[in-house]
Short mmCIF file of C-alpha atoms and ligand atoms in Angstrom, two decimals:
data_model
loop_
_atom_site.label_atom_id
_atom_site.label_comp_id
_atom_site.label_asym_id
_atom_site.label_seq_id
_atom_site.Cartn_x
_atom_site.Cartn_y
_atom_site.Cartn_z
CA MET A 1 131.70 146.87 154.05
CA LYS A 2 131.76 145.06 150.72
CA THR A 3 128.32 145.04 149.07
CA ILE A 4 127.38 141.89 147.23
CA LEU A 5 125.16 141.35 144.27
CA THR A 6 121.47 140.62 144.86
CA VAL A 7 119.72 138.46 142.28
CA ASN A 8 115.94 138.87 142.20
CA ILE A 9 113.84 135.79 141.58
CA GLY A 10 110.20 135.64 140.47
CA LEU A 11 108.44 132.38 141.27
CA CYS A 12 105.60 131.64 138.86
CA GLY A 13 103.70 128.87 140.63
CA PHE A 14 103.74 128.25 144.36
CA GLY A 15 102.48 124.68 144.67
CA THR A 16 104.50 121.61 145.64
CA VAL A 17 107.68 122.70 143.86
CA GLY A 18 107.38 126.48 144.25
CA GLN A 19 106.92 126.26 148.02
CA GLY A 20 109.84 123.83 148.21
CA VAL A 21 112.09 126.30 146.42
CA TRP A 22 111.02 129.12 148.75
CA LYS A 23 111.51 126.94 151.86
CA HIS A 24 115.02 125.80 150.93
CA LEU A 25 116.15 129.23 149.72
CA GLN A 26 115.22 130.50 153.21
CA HIS A 27 116.74 127.55 155.13
CA SER A 28 120.01 127.56 153.19
CA ARG A 29 120.28 131.32 152.81
CA ALA A 30 123.64 131.68 154.60
CA GLU A 31 125.29 128.74 152.78
CA LEU A 32 123.95 129.84 149.40
CA THR A 33 125.08 133.44 149.88
CA SER A 34 128.53 132.22 150.80
CA ARG A 35 128.74 129.64 147.98
CA LEU A 36 127.35 131.92 145.29
CA GLY A 37 128.83 135.20 146.48
CA ALA A 38 125.40 136.77 145.94
CA ASN A 39 122.09 137.20 147.71
CA VAL A 40 119.16 135.38 146.18
CA GLU A 41 115.87 137.18 146.90
CA VAL A 42 112.43 135.95 145.91
CA THR A 43 110.72 139.26 145.23
CA ARG A 44 107.48 138.18 143.48
CA ILE A 45 105.34 135.03 143.50
CA ALA A 46 102.49 134.28 141.09
CA VAL A 47 99.65 131.97 142.10
CA LYS A 48 96.21 131.19 140.74
CA ASP A 49 94.32 131.65 143.98
CA LEU A 50 95.52 134.40 146.32
CA LYS A 51 93.29 133.11 149.12
CA LYS A 52 94.58 129.51 149.13
CA LYS A 53 96.16 128.29 152.40
CA ARG A 54 99.86 127.54 151.92
CA SER A 55 102.13 125.31 153.99
CA VAL A 56 104.76 128.08 154.05
CA LYS A 57 104.12 131.70 155.00
CA VAL A 58 105.11 134.48 152.59
CA PRO A 59 104.48 138.23 152.79
CA VAL A 60 101.17 138.95 151.01
CA SER A 61 102.85 141.90 149.26
CA LYS A 62 104.94 139.45 147.18
CA LEU A 63 101.91 137.65 145.74
CA THR A 64 100.21 138.31 142.42
CA GLU A 65 97.72 136.46 140.24
CA ASP A 66 99.45 137.68 137.10
CA ALA A 67 102.41 135.49 136.14
CA LEU A 68 103.08 137.58 133.03
CA GLU A 69 103.62 140.62 135.27
CA ILE A 70 106.63 138.74 136.70
CA ALA A 71 107.93 137.81 133.24
CA ASN A 72 107.77 141.50 132.27
CA ASP A 73 109.08 143.00 135.54
CA PRO A 74 112.45 144.69 134.78
CA SER A 75 113.63 144.25 138.40
CA ILE A 76 113.44 140.44 138.16
CA HIS A 77 116.52 138.65 136.84
CA VAL A 78 115.41 135.01 137.02
CA VAL A 79 111.90 133.69 136.39
CA CYS A 80 111.14 130.20 137.74
CA GLU A 81 108.26 128.68 135.77
CA LEU A 82 106.69 126.21 138.21
CA ILE A 83 103.09 126.40 137.06
CA GLY A 84 102.97 123.31 134.85
CA GLY A 85 100.93 122.74 131.70
CA THR A 86 101.85 124.15 128.33
CA THR A 87 99.63 127.22 127.83
CA LEU A 88 100.35 129.89 130.43
CA ALA A 89 103.74 128.27 131.12
CA ARG A 90 104.71 128.77 127.45
CA LYS A 91 103.52 132.41 127.44
CA VAL A 92 105.44 133.22 130.64
CA THR A 93 108.59 131.45 129.45
CA LEU A 94 108.63 133.14 126.03
CA ALA A 95 107.84 136.56 127.50
CA ALA A 96 110.67 136.28 130.03
CA LEU A 97 113.15 135.04 127.39
CA LYS A 98 112.15 137.86 125.04
CA ASN A 99 113.00 140.22 127.88
CA GLY A 100 116.47 138.64 127.99
CA LYS A 101 115.83 137.00 131.36
CA ILE A 102 116.98 133.63 132.64
CA VAL A 103 114.16 131.12 132.95
CA VAL A 104 114.37 128.10 135.22
CA SER A 105 111.78 125.40 134.57
CA ALA A 106 110.74 122.01 135.92
CA ASN A 107 108.24 121.59 133.10
CA LYS A 108 109.09 118.59 130.92
CA ALA A 109 105.75 118.71 129.05
CA LEU A 110 106.53 122.28 127.99
CA ILE A 111 110.06 121.42 126.87
CA CYS A 112 108.90 118.35 124.95
CA ASP A 113 106.12 120.25 123.15
CA HIS A 114 107.83 123.62 122.66
CA GLY A 115 111.56 123.06 123.27
CA ALA A 116 112.66 124.09 119.78
CA GLU A 117 110.70 127.38 120.04
CA ILE A 118 111.95 128.07 123.58
CA PHE A 119 115.65 127.55 122.78
CA GLU A 120 115.28 129.60 119.61
CA ALA A 121 113.71 132.47 121.63
CA ALA A 122 116.56 132.23 124.17
CA ARG A 123 119.20 132.39 121.41
CA LYS A 124 117.46 135.23 119.58
CA HIS A 125 116.87 137.51 122.56
CA GLY A 126 119.89 136.70 124.73
CA GLY A 127 117.87 134.92 127.43
CA HIS A 128 118.75 131.56 128.96
CA PHE A 129 116.71 128.51 129.81
CA PHE A 130 117.71 126.04 132.54
CA PHE A 131 115.76 122.84 133.19
CA GLU A 132 117.58 120.49 135.58
CA ALA A 133 114.37 119.68 137.51
CA SER A 134 112.50 118.61 134.39
CA VAL A 135 113.97 115.09 134.29
CA ALA A 136 114.55 112.67 137.18
CA GLY A 137 113.72 115.13 140.00
CA GLY A 138 116.74 115.65 142.25
CA ILE A 139 119.22 113.68 140.10
CA PRO A 140 121.49 116.07 138.17
CA ILE A 141 121.06 114.06 134.95
CA ILE A 142 120.92 117.11 132.67
CA LYS A 143 124.30 118.32 133.90
CA ALA A 144 125.68 114.77 133.71
CA LEU A 145 124.75 114.42 130.04
CA ARG A 146 125.61 117.92 129.02
CA GLU A 147 128.80 118.45 130.98
CA GLY A 148 130.22 115.33 132.65
CA LEU A 149 129.63 113.07 129.64
CA VAL A 150 130.18 115.60 126.85
CA ALA A 151 132.94 113.43 125.31
CA ASN A 152 130.49 110.59 124.62
CA ARG A 153 128.03 109.39 122.03
CA PHE A 154 125.15 107.45 123.60
CA PRO A 155 124.12 104.08 122.15
CA ARG A 156 121.69 103.54 125.02
CA ILE A 157 120.08 105.49 127.84
CA TYR A 158 117.37 103.78 129.80
CA GLY A 159 115.78 104.10 133.17
CA ILE A 160 112.98 104.91 135.54
CA LEU A 161 111.96 108.54 135.03
CA ASN A 162 108.64 108.74 136.86
CA GLY A 163 108.62 108.70 140.65
CA THR A 164 104.85 108.26 140.92
CA CYS A 165 104.84 105.08 138.81
CA ASN A 166 107.87 103.64 140.57
CA TYR A 167 106.24 104.35 143.92
CA ILE A 168 103.01 102.67 142.76
CA LEU A 169 104.74 99.59 141.31
CA THR A 170 106.91 99.17 144.41
CA GLN A 171 103.94 99.44 146.77
CA MET A 172 101.82 97.09 144.61
CA GLY A 173 104.66 94.55 144.67
CA THR A 174 105.43 94.76 148.38
CA ARG A 175 101.95 95.40 149.83
CA GLY A 176 99.82 93.72 147.15
CA LEU A 177 97.60 96.82 146.85
CA ALA A 178 95.70 97.77 143.67
CA TYR A 179 97.28 100.55 141.65
CA SER A 180 94.41 103.02 142.19
CA GLU A 181 94.84 102.76 145.96
CA VAL A 182 98.58 103.51 145.84
CA LEU A 183 98.01 106.31 143.31
CA ARG A 184 96.01 108.15 145.99
CA GLU A 185 99.05 107.96 148.30
CA ALA A 186 101.42 109.20 145.58
CA LYS A 187 99.14 112.20 144.98
CA ALA A 188 98.99 113.02 148.68
CA LEU A 189 102.80 112.89 148.83
CA GLY A 190 103.04 115.52 146.05
CA TYR A 191 104.64 113.16 143.50
CA ALA A 192 101.92 113.07 140.86
CA GLU A 193 101.17 115.60 138.12
CA ALA A 194 98.05 117.77 138.49
CA ASP A 195 96.65 115.47 135.75
CA GLU A 196 97.77 112.09 137.05
CA SER A 197 97.01 110.35 133.74
CA LEU A 198 100.26 111.94 132.53
CA ASP A 199 102.08 109.76 135.09
CA VAL A 200 100.23 106.45 134.93
CA GLU A 201 99.70 106.41 131.15
CA GLY A 202 103.42 107.00 130.51
CA TRP A 203 103.20 110.52 128.99
CA ASP A 204 105.30 112.18 131.68
CA THR A 205 108.04 109.61 131.11
CA ALA A 206 107.72 110.21 127.36
CA HIS A 207 108.17 113.97 127.88
CA LYS A 208 111.32 113.30 129.92
CA ALA A 209 112.60 110.78 127.38
CA SER A 210 112.12 113.43 124.71
CA VAL A 211 114.28 115.88 126.71
CA LEU A 212 117.03 113.27 127.24
CA ALA A 213 116.93 112.18 123.57
CA TRP A 214 117.35 115.78 122.53
CA LEU A 215 120.28 116.33 124.89
CA ALA A 216 121.98 113.10 123.81
CA HIS A 217 121.19 113.16 120.08
CA GLY A 218 120.13 116.72 119.16
CA VAL A 219 116.77 115.50 117.83
CA TRP A 220 113.29 116.36 119.11
CA VAL A 221 111.27 113.14 119.23
CA GLN A 222 107.60 113.64 120.05
CA PRO A 223 105.54 111.09 122.05
CA LYS A 224 103.47 110.39 118.89
CA ASP A 225 106.65 108.92 117.38
CA MET A 226 107.34 106.67 120.39
CA ILE A 227 105.73 103.51 121.75
CA VAL A 228 104.11 104.91 124.95
CA GLU A 229 102.40 102.55 127.39
CA GLY A 230 101.66 103.15 131.06
CA ILE A 231 101.15 101.07 134.17
CA ASN A 232 97.37 101.39 134.50
CA ARG A 233 96.62 97.84 133.30
CA LEU A 234 99.07 96.15 135.66
CA SER A 235 97.84 94.19 138.66
CA PRO A 236 99.64 92.95 141.79
CA ALA A 237 99.45 89.49 140.12
CA ASP A 238 101.74 90.72 137.29
CA LEU A 239 104.33 91.84 139.83
CA HIS A 240 104.03 88.47 141.55
CA ASN A 241 104.37 86.57 138.23
CA ALA A 242 107.41 88.67 137.31
CA THR A 243 109.08 87.78 140.61
CA THR A 244 108.37 84.08 139.99
CA LEU A 245 110.12 84.44 136.63
CA GLY A 246 113.16 86.23 138.14
CA TYR A 247 112.16 89.75 137.11
CA THR A 248 110.71 92.93 138.51
CA ILE A 249 108.46 95.36 136.58
CA LYS A 250 109.53 98.99 136.04
CA LEU A 251 108.10 101.70 133.81
CA LEU A 252 111.13 102.45 131.64
CA ALA A 253 112.15 104.97 129.05
CA VAL A 254 114.53 103.37 126.56
CA ILE A 255 116.48 105.59 124.15
CA SER A 256 118.61 103.53 121.74
CA ARG A 257 120.75 104.74 118.87
CA ASP A 258 122.21 102.47 116.22
CA PHE A 259 125.11 104.59 114.97
CA LYS A 260 125.80 102.29 112.00
CA LYS A 261 122.26 102.64 110.62
CA ASN A 262 121.97 106.13 112.09
CA GLU A 263 118.62 105.15 113.63
CA LEU A 264 117.13 106.32 116.92
CA SER A 265 114.36 104.68 118.87
CA VAL A 266 112.61 106.19 121.90
CA ARG A 267 110.03 104.16 123.79
CA VAL A 268 108.24 104.07 127.12
CA HIS A 269 106.64 100.95 128.55
CA PRO A 270 106.42 98.77 131.63
CA THR A 271 109.33 96.36 131.36
CA LEU A 272 110.33 93.14 133.10
CA LEU A 273 113.91 93.68 134.25
CA PRO A 274 116.20 90.96 135.64
CA ILE A 275 115.76 91.19 139.40
CA ASN A 276 119.50 91.62 140.05
CA SER A 277 120.08 94.53 137.65
CA VAL A 278 120.95 97.94 139.13
CA VAL A 279 117.85 99.69 137.80
CA ALA A 280 115.51 96.86 138.94
CA SER A 281 116.70 97.31 142.52
CA VAL A 282 115.59 100.96 142.68
CA GLY A 283 112.19 101.30 144.39
CA GLY A 284 109.80 103.84 145.86
CA VAL A 285 109.82 107.38 144.50
CA PHE A 286 113.42 106.94 143.36
CA ASN A 287 114.45 107.22 139.71
CA ALA A 288 117.41 105.44 138.12
CA VAL A 289 119.08 106.19 134.82
CA ALA A 290 121.67 103.94 133.14
CA VAL A 291 123.64 105.89 130.55
CA THR A 292 125.93 104.01 128.19
CA GLY A 293 128.52 106.26 126.57
CA ASP A 294 130.95 105.06 123.90
CA VAL A 295 133.90 106.53 125.81
CA VAL A 296 133.00 106.07 129.48
CA GLY A 297 130.94 102.83 129.37
CA THR A 298 127.84 102.61 131.54
CA THR A 299 127.25 105.00 134.44
CA HIS A 300 124.24 104.99 136.79
CA TYR A 301 122.35 107.85 138.43
CA ILE A 302 119.95 107.18 141.30
CA GLY A 303 117.94 109.52 143.51
CA ARG A 304 114.50 110.82 144.36
CA GLY A 305 112.62 111.47 141.14
CA ALA A 306 109.72 113.54 142.49
CA GLY A 307 108.53 115.40 145.55
CA GLN A 308 108.98 118.85 147.00
CA ASP A 309 112.49 118.69 148.41
CA ALA A 310 114.24 116.71 145.66
CA THR A 311 112.75 118.93 142.97
CA ALA A 312 113.58 122.12 144.89
CA SER A 313 117.19 120.92 145.06
CA ALA A 314 117.33 120.73 141.25
CA VAL A 315 115.58 124.09 140.75
CA ILE A 316 117.98 125.78 143.17
CA SER A 317 120.96 124.30 141.31
CA ASP A 318 119.66 126.07 138.19
CA ILE A 319 119.21 129.28 140.18
CA ALA A 320 122.86 128.92 141.21
CA ASP A 321 123.87 128.55 137.53
CA ALA A 322 121.80 131.64 136.77
CA VAL A 323 123.65 133.61 139.48
CA ALA A 324 127.01 132.46 138.05
CA LEU A 325 125.88 133.54 134.58
CA ILE A 326 124.81 136.97 135.86
CA LYS A 327 128.02 137.41 137.87
CA HIS A 328 130.57 136.11 135.40
CA GLY A 329 128.74 136.31 132.09
CA LYS A 330 129.32 132.64 131.45
CA GLY A 331 127.62 129.40 132.32
CA THR A 332 126.07 126.47 130.59
CA HIS A 333 125.07 127.52 127.12
CA LEU A 334 123.38 125.37 124.55
CA THR A 335 125.07 126.09 121.30
CA SER A 336 124.51 122.92 119.32
CA GLU A 337 121.82 123.01 116.67
CA SER A 338 118.92 120.64 116.93
CA TYR A 339 116.95 118.91 114.22
CA GLU A 340 113.60 117.30 113.57
CA PRO A 341 114.03 113.52 113.14
CA ASN A 342 114.84 112.55 109.54
CA GLN A 343 116.44 115.93 108.88
CA LYS A 344 120.24 116.12 109.01
CA GLY A 345 120.26 114.21 112.30
CA CYS A 346 119.30 110.57 112.65
CA LYS A 347 116.23 108.70 111.43
CA LEU A 348 113.63 107.18 113.71
CA ALA A 349 113.79 103.38 113.73
CA PRO A 350 110.48 101.76 112.64
CA ALA A 351 108.83 100.48 115.85
CA GLU A 352 107.73 97.17 114.34
CA ARG A 353 111.37 96.15 113.81
CA ILE A 354 112.22 96.40 117.53
CA ILE A 355 113.30 92.96 118.74
CA GLY A 356 112.72 91.52 122.21
CA CYS A 357 111.09 88.92 124.41
CA TYR A 358 107.57 89.39 125.77
CA TYR A 359 105.38 88.59 128.78
CA VAL A 360 101.76 87.88 127.80
CA ARG A 361 98.92 87.58 130.34
CA LEU A 362 95.61 86.17 129.10
CA THR A 363 92.37 85.61 130.99
CA VAL A 364 90.88 82.54 129.30
CA LYS A 365 88.02 80.06 129.68
CA ASP A 366 89.23 77.27 131.93
CA GLN A 367 88.55 74.42 129.50
CA SER A 368 90.45 71.92 127.41
CA GLY A 369 92.01 72.99 124.11
CA VAL A 370 92.43 76.67 125.10
CA LEU A 371 96.18 76.49 125.63
CA ALA A 372 96.54 74.68 122.28
CA ASN A 373 94.56 77.45 120.50
CA VAL A 374 96.70 80.15 122.09
CA ALA A 375 99.91 78.30 121.18
CA ASN A 376 98.62 77.89 117.63
CA VAL A 377 98.04 81.65 117.19
CA LEU A 378 101.50 82.45 118.53
CA SER A 379 103.11 79.82 116.35
CA LYS A 380 101.35 81.10 113.19
CA ASN A 381 102.90 84.49 113.92
CA LYS A 382 106.34 82.95 114.51
CA VAL A 383 106.27 83.79 118.23
CA SER A 384 107.90 80.99 120.19
CA ILE A 385 106.80 80.30 123.79
CA ALA A 386 109.54 80.15 126.46
CA THR A 387 107.53 79.55 129.68
CA VAL A 388 103.90 79.05 130.74
CA ILE A 389 102.29 79.68 134.14
CA GLN A 390 98.59 78.97 134.75
CA ASN A 391 96.75 80.34 137.78
CA PRO A 392 93.03 80.28 138.62
CA ALA A 393 91.33 83.62 137.86
CA HIS A 394 87.59 84.10 138.63
CA THR A 395 85.06 81.22 138.41
CA GLY A 396 85.42 79.27 135.17
CA ALA A 397 88.42 81.33 134.07
CA ALA A 398 92.16 80.91 134.25
CA SER A 399 95.02 83.37 134.04
CA LEU A 400 97.58 82.19 131.51
CA VAL A 401 100.99 83.84 131.68
CA LEU A 402 103.40 83.16 128.82
CA THR A 403 106.86 84.44 128.12
CA THR A 404 108.28 84.30 124.62
CA HIS A 405 111.66 83.79 123.04
CA GLU A 406 112.98 86.67 120.95
CA SER A 407 110.37 88.09 118.58
CA ASN A 408 109.53 91.56 117.26
CA GLU A 409 106.85 94.22 117.71
CA LYS A 410 105.18 93.37 114.39
CA SER A 411 104.76 89.65 115.12
CA ILE A 412 103.63 90.12 118.71
CA GLY A 413 101.21 92.89 117.63
CA GLN A 414 99.61 90.62 115.02
CA ALA A 415 99.42 87.70 117.46
CA LEU A 416 97.80 89.94 120.05
CA LYS A 417 95.02 91.01 117.65
CA GLN A 418 94.26 87.38 116.81
CA LEU A 419 94.35 86.30 120.46
CA THR A 420 91.88 89.06 121.34
CA ASN A 421 89.47 87.63 118.76
CA LEU A 422 89.52 84.07 120.17
CA ASP A 423 86.22 83.11 121.89
CA SER A 424 88.17 81.51 124.72
CA VAL A 425 90.06 84.76 125.52
CA LEU A 426 87.85 86.72 127.94
CA GLU A 427 89.71 90.03 128.34
CA THR A 428 92.09 92.12 126.25
CA PRO A 429 95.49 90.42 126.68
CA LEU A 430 98.25 92.28 128.50
CA VAL A 431 101.65 92.29 126.79
CA LEU A 432 104.78 93.55 128.51
CA ARG A 433 108.30 93.75 127.13
CA ILE A 434 111.15 91.90 128.79
CA GLY A 435 114.29 94.04 128.96
CA ASN A 436 117.32 91.86 129.23
CA PHE A 437 119.49 94.77 130.34
CA THR A 438 121.87 93.49 132.95
CA ASP A 439 123.73 96.77 133.61
P1 NDP B 1 101.23 122.30 141.67
O1 NDP B 1 99.94 121.99 141.00
O2 NDP B 1 101.45 121.86 143.06
O3 NDP B 1 101.50 123.87 141.61
C1 NDP B 1 101.16 124.67 140.50
C2 NDP B 1 101.22 126.12 140.91
O4 NDP B 1 100.93 126.93 139.77
C3 NDP B 1 100.20 126.49 141.99
O5 NDP B 1 100.81 127.33 142.95
C4 NDP B 1 99.13 127.26 141.24
O6 NDP B 1 98.50 128.28 142.00
C5 NDP B 1 99.97 127.92 140.16
N1 NDP B 1 99.13 128.30 139.02
C6 NDP B 1 98.28 127.51 138.33
N2 NDP B 1 97.63 128.24 137.39
C7 NDP B 1 98.08 129.52 137.53
C8 NDP B 1 97.75 130.74 136.89
N3 NDP B 1 96.84 130.80 135.90
N4 NDP B 1 98.41 131.86 137.27
C9 NDP B 1 99.33 131.81 138.28
N5 NDP B 1 99.66 130.67 138.93
C10 NDP B 1 99.04 129.54 138.56
O7 NDP B 1 102.36 121.69 140.69
P2 NDP B 1 103.82 121.20 141.10
O8 NDP B 1 104.47 122.19 141.97
O9 NDP B 1 103.76 119.79 141.51
O10 NDP B 1 104.51 121.20 139.65
C11 NDP B 1 104.97 122.37 139.03
C12 NDP B 1 105.81 122.01 137.83
O11 NDP B 1 106.93 121.22 138.25
C13 NDP B 1 105.10 121.14 136.79
O12 NDP B 1 105.57 121.48 135.51
C14 NDP B 1 105.52 119.72 137.15
O13 NDP B 1 105.49 118.84 136.04
C15 NDP B 1 106.96 119.98 137.57
N6 NDP B 1 107.54 118.99 138.46
C16 NDP B 1 106.88 118.58 139.59
C17 NDP B 1 107.46 117.68 140.45
C18 NDP B 1 106.79 117.19 141.67
O14 NDP B 1 107.33 116.27 142.31
N7 NDP B 1 105.63 117.71 142.06
C19 NDP B 1 108.81 117.16 140.17
C20 NDP B 1 109.44 117.67 138.98
C21 NDP B 1 108.81 118.54 138.16
P3 NDP B 1 97.59 127.93 143.29
O15 NDP B 1 98.56 127.40 144.30
O16 NDP B 1 96.98 129.21 143.68
O17 NDP B 1 96.61 126.89 142.83
N1 HSE B 2 104.96 113.43 138.44
C1 HSE B 2 106.36 113.35 138.22
C2 HSE B 2 106.88 112.04 138.73
C3 HSE B 2 107.05 114.48 138.94
O1 HSE B 2 106.16 111.37 139.49
O2 HSE B 2 107.98 111.65 138.37
C4 HSE B 2 108.52 114.54 138.68
O3 HSE B 2 108.80 114.94 137.37
#
């Protein structure tokens, strides 16, 4: 009988994603063996708490509390880093790469913070690093950019990259619930990060945008060099107002490159999108990415962006690439050099020059002259009002919702500071960008 190759996998982390990978490797064992021409065996699993109850049963003999033991185990070919965070995850990843192993990771925070170091370690020591699950959950967006669209330069990539936030915004819009209430559901469903502020404050989307910007443009852009705003100040009323205006609100990552000026801008913020655009129609835990390539035009990618099964699908696709690499000595290699912004690659566009239209929500005293004062501040800053909606807020107060004609970040920022200082403005104003992307 012909013997086939067995590839040994070490799972570091056995939470939502790790258990999903185990479950689907068991369920699809026969198909995977046949498709890959190899057996895939999970031989070791690292966890923090050996006594914790798991939703899947694994032999106790496979478990360890020492993830580095797996990274240094010569019998393990592929290390899946599914712990999260950037401390132990970094140590495990670098140790495994230094041992020439293949590392599979779902950890976008790690790649954003330490990507340059990780890819350098892989190149230096002959290891490999695969990361399909790090962006957009089950959507194979990494492969799409790196392989399917390799002929293109990318003037714009934008989309929904956080399943938790899209789930929250969709539920707030359809059920009128407050964001904190829906956040509890998203956590229970396994969508949210261990530290959920990463999701709702926009950092997780920023980490993913950083990974996509690097793939598309070869430049590592850190969140500190982006506009990053989350969804935690939005209320069901904002979703309702957006609908009235013909929009829906999505937390978007927008990566734009002006090839003439050689400038790159990466930003993350809740955005009003025209209700009939492809990305606006994507709800729940789903992610959607619109990629505009100079050769292909715009292509869209939609699928579940978080959760056990979708993420396991992406991790297992990387395991399959790892098996192909072990069997045939070839696979997806990253050979292109990468740069810090403003090195040989492109420059970062100054944020204040970004042009767009805005949605402004103000809670104001419900008395005469207030609208005139607000209009005066906007006008002084050359921000022109397009529409006004006034709704009652609490007693003696009104909610004033304005949209603007085209302006820029500098003007709206200045206007916002001055509005905040008006006696008649009772709360910090909320400003959202309007994205007139129709594709
Ligand atoms: P969980 O919090 O569910 O799981 C983390 C796992 O890491 C747990 O099994 C935990 O052990 C283990 N762990 C923590 N600290 C240690 C330690 N010191 N030594 C050994 N093991 C440790 O996270 P997720 O599965 O949700 O996420 C894992 C990674 O995947 C993260 O990088 C996340 O960003 C990413 N990701 C998550 C998605 C999702 O939908 N959940 C989607 C895409 C990416 P124990 O179980 O004993 O506590
Ligand atoms: N917390 C992340 C999300 C997990 O909700 O999108 C997937 O990366």
